[in-house]
XYZ file of C-alpha atoms in Angstrom:
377
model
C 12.147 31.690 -13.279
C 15.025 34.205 -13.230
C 15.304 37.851 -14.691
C 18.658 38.325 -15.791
C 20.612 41.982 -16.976
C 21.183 41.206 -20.848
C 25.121 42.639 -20.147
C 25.393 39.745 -17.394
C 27.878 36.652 -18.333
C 25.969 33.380 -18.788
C 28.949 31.811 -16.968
C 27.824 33.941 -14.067
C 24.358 33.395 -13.996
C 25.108 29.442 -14.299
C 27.073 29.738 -11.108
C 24.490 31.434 -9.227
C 22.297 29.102 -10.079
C 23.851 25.984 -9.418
C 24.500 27.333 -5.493
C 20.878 27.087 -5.119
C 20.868 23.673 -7.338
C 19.371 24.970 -10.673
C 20.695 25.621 -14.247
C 19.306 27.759 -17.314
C 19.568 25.185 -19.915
C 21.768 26.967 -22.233
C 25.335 26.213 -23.144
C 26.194 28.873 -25.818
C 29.726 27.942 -27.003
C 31.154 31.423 -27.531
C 33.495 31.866 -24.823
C 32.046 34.825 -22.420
C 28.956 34.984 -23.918
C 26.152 37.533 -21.907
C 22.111 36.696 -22.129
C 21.737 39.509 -24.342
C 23.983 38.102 -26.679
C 22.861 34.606 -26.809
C 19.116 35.897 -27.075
C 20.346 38.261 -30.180
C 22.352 35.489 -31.683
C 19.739 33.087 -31.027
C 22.902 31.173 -30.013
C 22.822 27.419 -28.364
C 25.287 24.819 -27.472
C 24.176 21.139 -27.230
C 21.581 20.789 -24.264
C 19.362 22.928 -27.605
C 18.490 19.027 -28.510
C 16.389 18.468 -25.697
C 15.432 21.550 -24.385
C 15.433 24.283 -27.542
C 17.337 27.372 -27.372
C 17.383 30.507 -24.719
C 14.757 31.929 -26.618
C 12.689 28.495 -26.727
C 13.094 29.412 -22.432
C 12.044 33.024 -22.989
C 9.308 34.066 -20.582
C 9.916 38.043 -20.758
C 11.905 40.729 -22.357
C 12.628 44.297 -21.468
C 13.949 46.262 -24.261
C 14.644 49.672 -26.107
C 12.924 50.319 -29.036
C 13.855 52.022 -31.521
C 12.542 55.446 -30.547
C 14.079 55.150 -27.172
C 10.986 53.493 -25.382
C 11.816 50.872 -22.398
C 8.714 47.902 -23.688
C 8.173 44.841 -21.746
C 7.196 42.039 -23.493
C 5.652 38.811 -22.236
C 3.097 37.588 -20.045
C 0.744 35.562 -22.170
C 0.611 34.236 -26.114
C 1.181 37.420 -27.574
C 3.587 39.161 -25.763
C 5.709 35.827 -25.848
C 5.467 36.048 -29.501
C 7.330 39.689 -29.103
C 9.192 38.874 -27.224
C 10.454 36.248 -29.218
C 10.791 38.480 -32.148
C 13.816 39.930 -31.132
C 15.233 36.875 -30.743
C 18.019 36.275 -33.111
C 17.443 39.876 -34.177
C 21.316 40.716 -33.615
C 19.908 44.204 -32.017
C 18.475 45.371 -35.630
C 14.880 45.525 -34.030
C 15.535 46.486 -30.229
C 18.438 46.685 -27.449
C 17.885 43.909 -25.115
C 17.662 45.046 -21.051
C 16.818 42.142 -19.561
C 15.238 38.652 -20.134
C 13.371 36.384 -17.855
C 14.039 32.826 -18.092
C 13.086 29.613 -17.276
C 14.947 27.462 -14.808
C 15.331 24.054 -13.908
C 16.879 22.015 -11.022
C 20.583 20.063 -12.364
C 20.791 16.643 -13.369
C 21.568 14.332 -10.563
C 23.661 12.118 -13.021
C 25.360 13.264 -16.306
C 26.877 10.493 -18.673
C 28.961 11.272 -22.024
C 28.995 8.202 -24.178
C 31.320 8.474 -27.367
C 31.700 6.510 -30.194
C 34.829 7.219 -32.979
C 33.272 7.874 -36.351
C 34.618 8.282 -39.887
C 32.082 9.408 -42.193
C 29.537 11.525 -42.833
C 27.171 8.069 -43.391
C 28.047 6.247 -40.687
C 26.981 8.896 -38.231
C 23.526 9.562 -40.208
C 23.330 5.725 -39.614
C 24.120 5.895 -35.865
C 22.107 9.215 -34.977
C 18.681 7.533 -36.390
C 19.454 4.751 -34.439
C 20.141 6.375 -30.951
C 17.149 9.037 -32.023
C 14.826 5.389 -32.845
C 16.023 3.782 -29.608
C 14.331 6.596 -27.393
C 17.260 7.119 -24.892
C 16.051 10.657 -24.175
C 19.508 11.781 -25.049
C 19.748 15.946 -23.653
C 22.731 16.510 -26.185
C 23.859 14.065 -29.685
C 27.077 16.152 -30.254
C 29.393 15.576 -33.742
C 33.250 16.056 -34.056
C 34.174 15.292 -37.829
C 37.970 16.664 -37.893
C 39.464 17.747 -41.389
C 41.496 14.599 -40.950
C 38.765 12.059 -40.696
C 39.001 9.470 -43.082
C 37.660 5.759 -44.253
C 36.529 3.609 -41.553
C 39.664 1.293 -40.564
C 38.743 -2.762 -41.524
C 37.431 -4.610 -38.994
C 39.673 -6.098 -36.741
C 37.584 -8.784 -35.028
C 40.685 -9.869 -32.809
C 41.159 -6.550 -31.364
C 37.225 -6.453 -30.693
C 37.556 -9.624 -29.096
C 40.104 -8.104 -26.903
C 38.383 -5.126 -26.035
C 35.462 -7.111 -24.473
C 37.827 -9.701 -22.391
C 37.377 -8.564 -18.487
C 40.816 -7.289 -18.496
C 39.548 -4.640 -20.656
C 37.040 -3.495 -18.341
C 36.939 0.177 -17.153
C 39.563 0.665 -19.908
C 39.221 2.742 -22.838
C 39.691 0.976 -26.321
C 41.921 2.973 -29.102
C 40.155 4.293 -32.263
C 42.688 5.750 -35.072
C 43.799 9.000 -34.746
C 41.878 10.077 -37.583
C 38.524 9.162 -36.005
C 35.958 11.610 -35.490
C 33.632 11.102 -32.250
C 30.253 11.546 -31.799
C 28.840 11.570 -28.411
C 25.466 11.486 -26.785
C 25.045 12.947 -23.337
C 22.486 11.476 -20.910
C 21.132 13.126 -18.105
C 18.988 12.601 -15.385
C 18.679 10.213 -11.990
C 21.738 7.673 -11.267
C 19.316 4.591 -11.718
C 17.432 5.435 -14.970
C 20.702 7.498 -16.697
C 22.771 3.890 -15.786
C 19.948 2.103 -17.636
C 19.948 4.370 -20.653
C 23.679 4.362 -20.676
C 23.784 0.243 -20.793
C 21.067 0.546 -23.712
C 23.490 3.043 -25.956
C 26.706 0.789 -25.046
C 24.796 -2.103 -26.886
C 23.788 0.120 -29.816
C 26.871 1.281 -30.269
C 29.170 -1.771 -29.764
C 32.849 -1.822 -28.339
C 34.713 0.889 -29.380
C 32.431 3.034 -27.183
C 33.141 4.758 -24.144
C 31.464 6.184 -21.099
C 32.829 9.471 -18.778
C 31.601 11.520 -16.589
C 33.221 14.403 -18.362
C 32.552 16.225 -21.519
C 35.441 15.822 -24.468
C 37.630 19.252 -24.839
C 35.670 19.799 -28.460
C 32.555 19.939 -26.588
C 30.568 23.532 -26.584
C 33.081 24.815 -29.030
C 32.979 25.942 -32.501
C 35.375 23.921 -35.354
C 36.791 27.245 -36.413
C 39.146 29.893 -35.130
C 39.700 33.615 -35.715
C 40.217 34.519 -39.522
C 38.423 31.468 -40.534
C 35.250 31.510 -43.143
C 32.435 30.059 -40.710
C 29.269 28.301 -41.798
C 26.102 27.230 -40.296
C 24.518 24.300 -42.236
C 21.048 23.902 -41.096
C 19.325 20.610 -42.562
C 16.661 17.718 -41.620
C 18.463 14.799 -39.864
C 17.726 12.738 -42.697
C 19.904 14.813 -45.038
C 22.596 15.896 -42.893
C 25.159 13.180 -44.431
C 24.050 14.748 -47.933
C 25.229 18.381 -46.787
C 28.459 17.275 -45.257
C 29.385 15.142 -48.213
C 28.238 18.312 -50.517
C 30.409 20.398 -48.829
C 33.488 18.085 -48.873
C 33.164 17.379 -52.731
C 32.673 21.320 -53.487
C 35.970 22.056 -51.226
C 37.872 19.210 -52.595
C 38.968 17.613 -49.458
C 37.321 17.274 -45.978
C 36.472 20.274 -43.591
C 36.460 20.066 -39.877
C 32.739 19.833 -39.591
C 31.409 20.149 -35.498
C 27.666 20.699 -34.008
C 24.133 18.779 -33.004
C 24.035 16.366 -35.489
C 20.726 14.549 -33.706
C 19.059 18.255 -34.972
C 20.620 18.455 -38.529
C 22.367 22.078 -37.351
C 26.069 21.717 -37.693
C 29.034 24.466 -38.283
C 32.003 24.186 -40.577
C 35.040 25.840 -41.354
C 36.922 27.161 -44.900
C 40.773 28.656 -44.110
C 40.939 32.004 -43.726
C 43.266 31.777 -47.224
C 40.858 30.344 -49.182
C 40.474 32.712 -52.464
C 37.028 34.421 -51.911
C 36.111 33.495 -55.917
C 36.756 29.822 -54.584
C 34.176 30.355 -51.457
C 31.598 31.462 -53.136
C 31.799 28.450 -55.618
C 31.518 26.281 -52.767
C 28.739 28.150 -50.885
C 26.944 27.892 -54.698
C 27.400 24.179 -54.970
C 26.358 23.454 -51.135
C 23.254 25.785 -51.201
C 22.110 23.734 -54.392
C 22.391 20.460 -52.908
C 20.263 21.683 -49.531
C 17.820 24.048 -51.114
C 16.296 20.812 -52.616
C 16.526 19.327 -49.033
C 14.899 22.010 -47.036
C 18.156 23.376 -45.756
C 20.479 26.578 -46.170
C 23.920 27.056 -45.498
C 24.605 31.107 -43.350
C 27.791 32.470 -43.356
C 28.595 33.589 -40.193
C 32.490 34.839 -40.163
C 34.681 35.707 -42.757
C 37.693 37.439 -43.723
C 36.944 41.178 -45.272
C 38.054 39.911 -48.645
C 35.257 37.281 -48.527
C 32.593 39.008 -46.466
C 32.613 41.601 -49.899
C 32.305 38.815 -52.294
C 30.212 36.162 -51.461
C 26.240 36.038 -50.672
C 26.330 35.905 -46.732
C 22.870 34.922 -46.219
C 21.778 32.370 -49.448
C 18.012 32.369 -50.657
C 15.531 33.332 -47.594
C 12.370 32.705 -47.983
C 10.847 34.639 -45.887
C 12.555 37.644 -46.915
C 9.668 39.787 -47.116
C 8.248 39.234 -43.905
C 11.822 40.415 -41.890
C 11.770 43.250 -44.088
C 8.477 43.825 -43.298
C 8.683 43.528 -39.583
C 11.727 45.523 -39.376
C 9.752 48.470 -41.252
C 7.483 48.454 -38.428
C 9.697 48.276 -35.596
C 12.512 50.278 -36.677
C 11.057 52.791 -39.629
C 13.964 54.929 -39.838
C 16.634 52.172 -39.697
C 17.953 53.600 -36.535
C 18.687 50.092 -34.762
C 21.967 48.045 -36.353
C 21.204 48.130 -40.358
C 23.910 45.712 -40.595
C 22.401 42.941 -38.633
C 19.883 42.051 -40.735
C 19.234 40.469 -43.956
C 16.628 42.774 -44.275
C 18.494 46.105 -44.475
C 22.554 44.807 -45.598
C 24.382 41.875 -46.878
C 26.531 42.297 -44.005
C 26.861 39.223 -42.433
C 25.415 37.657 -38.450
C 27.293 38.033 -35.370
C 30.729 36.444 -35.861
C 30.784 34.303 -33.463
C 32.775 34.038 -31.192
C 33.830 37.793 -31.511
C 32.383 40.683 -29.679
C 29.215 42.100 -31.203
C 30.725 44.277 -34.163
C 27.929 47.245 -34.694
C 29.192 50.746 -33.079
C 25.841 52.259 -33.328
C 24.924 50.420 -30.377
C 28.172 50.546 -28.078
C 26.999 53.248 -25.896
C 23.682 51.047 -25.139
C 25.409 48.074 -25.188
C 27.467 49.805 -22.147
C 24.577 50.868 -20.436
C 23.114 47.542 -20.461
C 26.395 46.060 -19.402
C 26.350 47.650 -16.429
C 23.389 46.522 -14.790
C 22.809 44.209 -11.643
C 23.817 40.282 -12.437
C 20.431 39.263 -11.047
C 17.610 40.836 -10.661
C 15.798 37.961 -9.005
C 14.924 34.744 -9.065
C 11.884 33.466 -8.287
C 10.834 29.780 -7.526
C 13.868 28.517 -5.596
């Protein structure tokens, strides 16, 4: 295990880590993210498919409460269960100190396998296969571009090429429009090699193996000024929310995230008229409420962020409004952050956290020692 300062960089605890051989397994895409901020965001990156998110790691917390009170929480059920709380909390029902977390040694062998995609069907068809062949997979990763159209007609000479032993250790072309979706494998040389000769056959010749990651990978499909969504969803129903979302915006949207867990996040131009955004987010949410999904808004211009429902129908409303009530009684702890106090919407990922009310804590926090310890080496 390792207690971490929340202010500390993940990209800094990663590399002190991997000097003594071991890794958290969290790969939060937003580019300098701390452990305090993944932990508020409840924030995770592909590895979440096989090993959950930083707070599915949590062992500890330290934290301020709201009346100024360092708490510890942890050691057994309960204290876990507070701990975990806060996660996802975005700071509206404590300031994160520190977090301990559990480690694990890295992967001898890491294999990316991709295969070009072009719709929303065809990868709902491939992810239950890969999911039904049991290849252990630690990441199933989706790139759907804007641009990704109708899967090209089969060319069986060019697929006869591709397997000729001329071909081999060569890449084969997929149209520019392809998407990709790509499975990572991890784990010893000999059993990783077997897995990786299993997925090749599953998913036929246009695939290909690295020992890289693609450039998409760990990033989010939208920039700055964007509208971003989170579309949550059972695997089975994925295809249905990406289709829903393309008919309600009239043309595909670069869609990007862990489509072996149904959690994927899309994009709307920053331009887009904030009556026709909420139309969309209305004709989504209707097509995934009946599937056990919801659609989160997570960044959005001003314009938009005052116009359309951020958060969609929770369910368990109540409860967070409940909990924050006994935490935080006199709303002293970021009243934006929550669905429970504001409209306002989640972190914006992949800004910097946006409420004032905590900057001076925030610096505080910041400033304490990368690692505190790690124990178990």
């Amino acid at each position: 295990m390792v207690e971490v300062g929340a202010g500390t960089p993940l990209r800094a605890v990663q590399a002190t880590l991997e000097r003594a051989g071991q890794r958290l397994a969290v790969d939060a895409p937003s580019p300098g993210a701390t452990i305090g901020g993944v932990l508020a965001a409840d924030e995770a990156g592909p590895l979440r498919h096989r090993h959950g998110s930083a707070c599915d790691q949590l062992v500890g917390l330290r934290y301020l409460a709201a009346d100024g009170e360092l708490t510890e929480a942890g050691g057994g059920a309960a204290g876990l269960a507070q701990a975990r709380l806060l996660c996802g909390s975005e700071g509206a029902l404590g300031v994160l100190v520190s977090a301990t977390l559990r480690v694990q040694a890295l992967p001898a062998s890491r294999v990316w396998v991709t295969r070009p995609v072009w719709t929303p069907l065809e990868v709902h068809d491939l992810v239950r296969a890969v999911l039904a062949a049991r290849l252990e997979p630690a990441a199933v990763e989706l790139d759907l571009p804007a641009g990704a159209g109708s899967r090209p007609k089969r060319d069986r000479r060019a697929e006869a090429m591709a397997r000729h032993p001329s071909m081999t250790g060569r890449q084969s072309t997929a149209p520019a429009a392809a998407g990709s979706l790509v499975v990572l494998l991890e784990g010893g040389p000999a059993e990783v090699a077997e897995r990786t000769d299993r997925l090749l056959s599953l998913f036929g010749s246009r695939s290909t193996v690295t020992r890289s990651a693609p450039p998409w990978w760990r990033s989010y499909p939208f920039a700055p000024g964007d509208t971003a969504l989170r579309l949550e969803v059972p695997i089975a129903h994925l295809h249905a929310a990406v289709y829903a979302l393309r008919d309600a915006a009239g043309a595909p949207v670069p869609v990007r995230g862990s489509a072996g867990l149904g959690l994927v996040h899309a994009a709307l131009p920053g331009t887009m008229p904030p009556d026709r955004v909420a139309a969309i987010l209305v004709a989504v949410r209707s097509v995934l409420l009946a599937r056990q999904g919801r659609c989160l808004v997570l960044a959005a211009p001003p314009p938009v962020r005052r116009a359309v429902d951020l958060w969609g129908e929770l369910t368990n409303l109540s409860h967070l409004r409940a909990v924050k009530q006994h935490l935080d009684p006199t709303r002293r702890l970021a009243p934006a952050a929550s669905p429970a106090t504001s409209n306002t919407p989640p972190h914006p990922l992949p800004h910097p956290h946006p409420h004032p009310s905590l900057a001076d804590l925030a610096l505080c926090v910041a400033e304490m020692p990368l690692l505190r310890h790690v124990r178990g080496r």
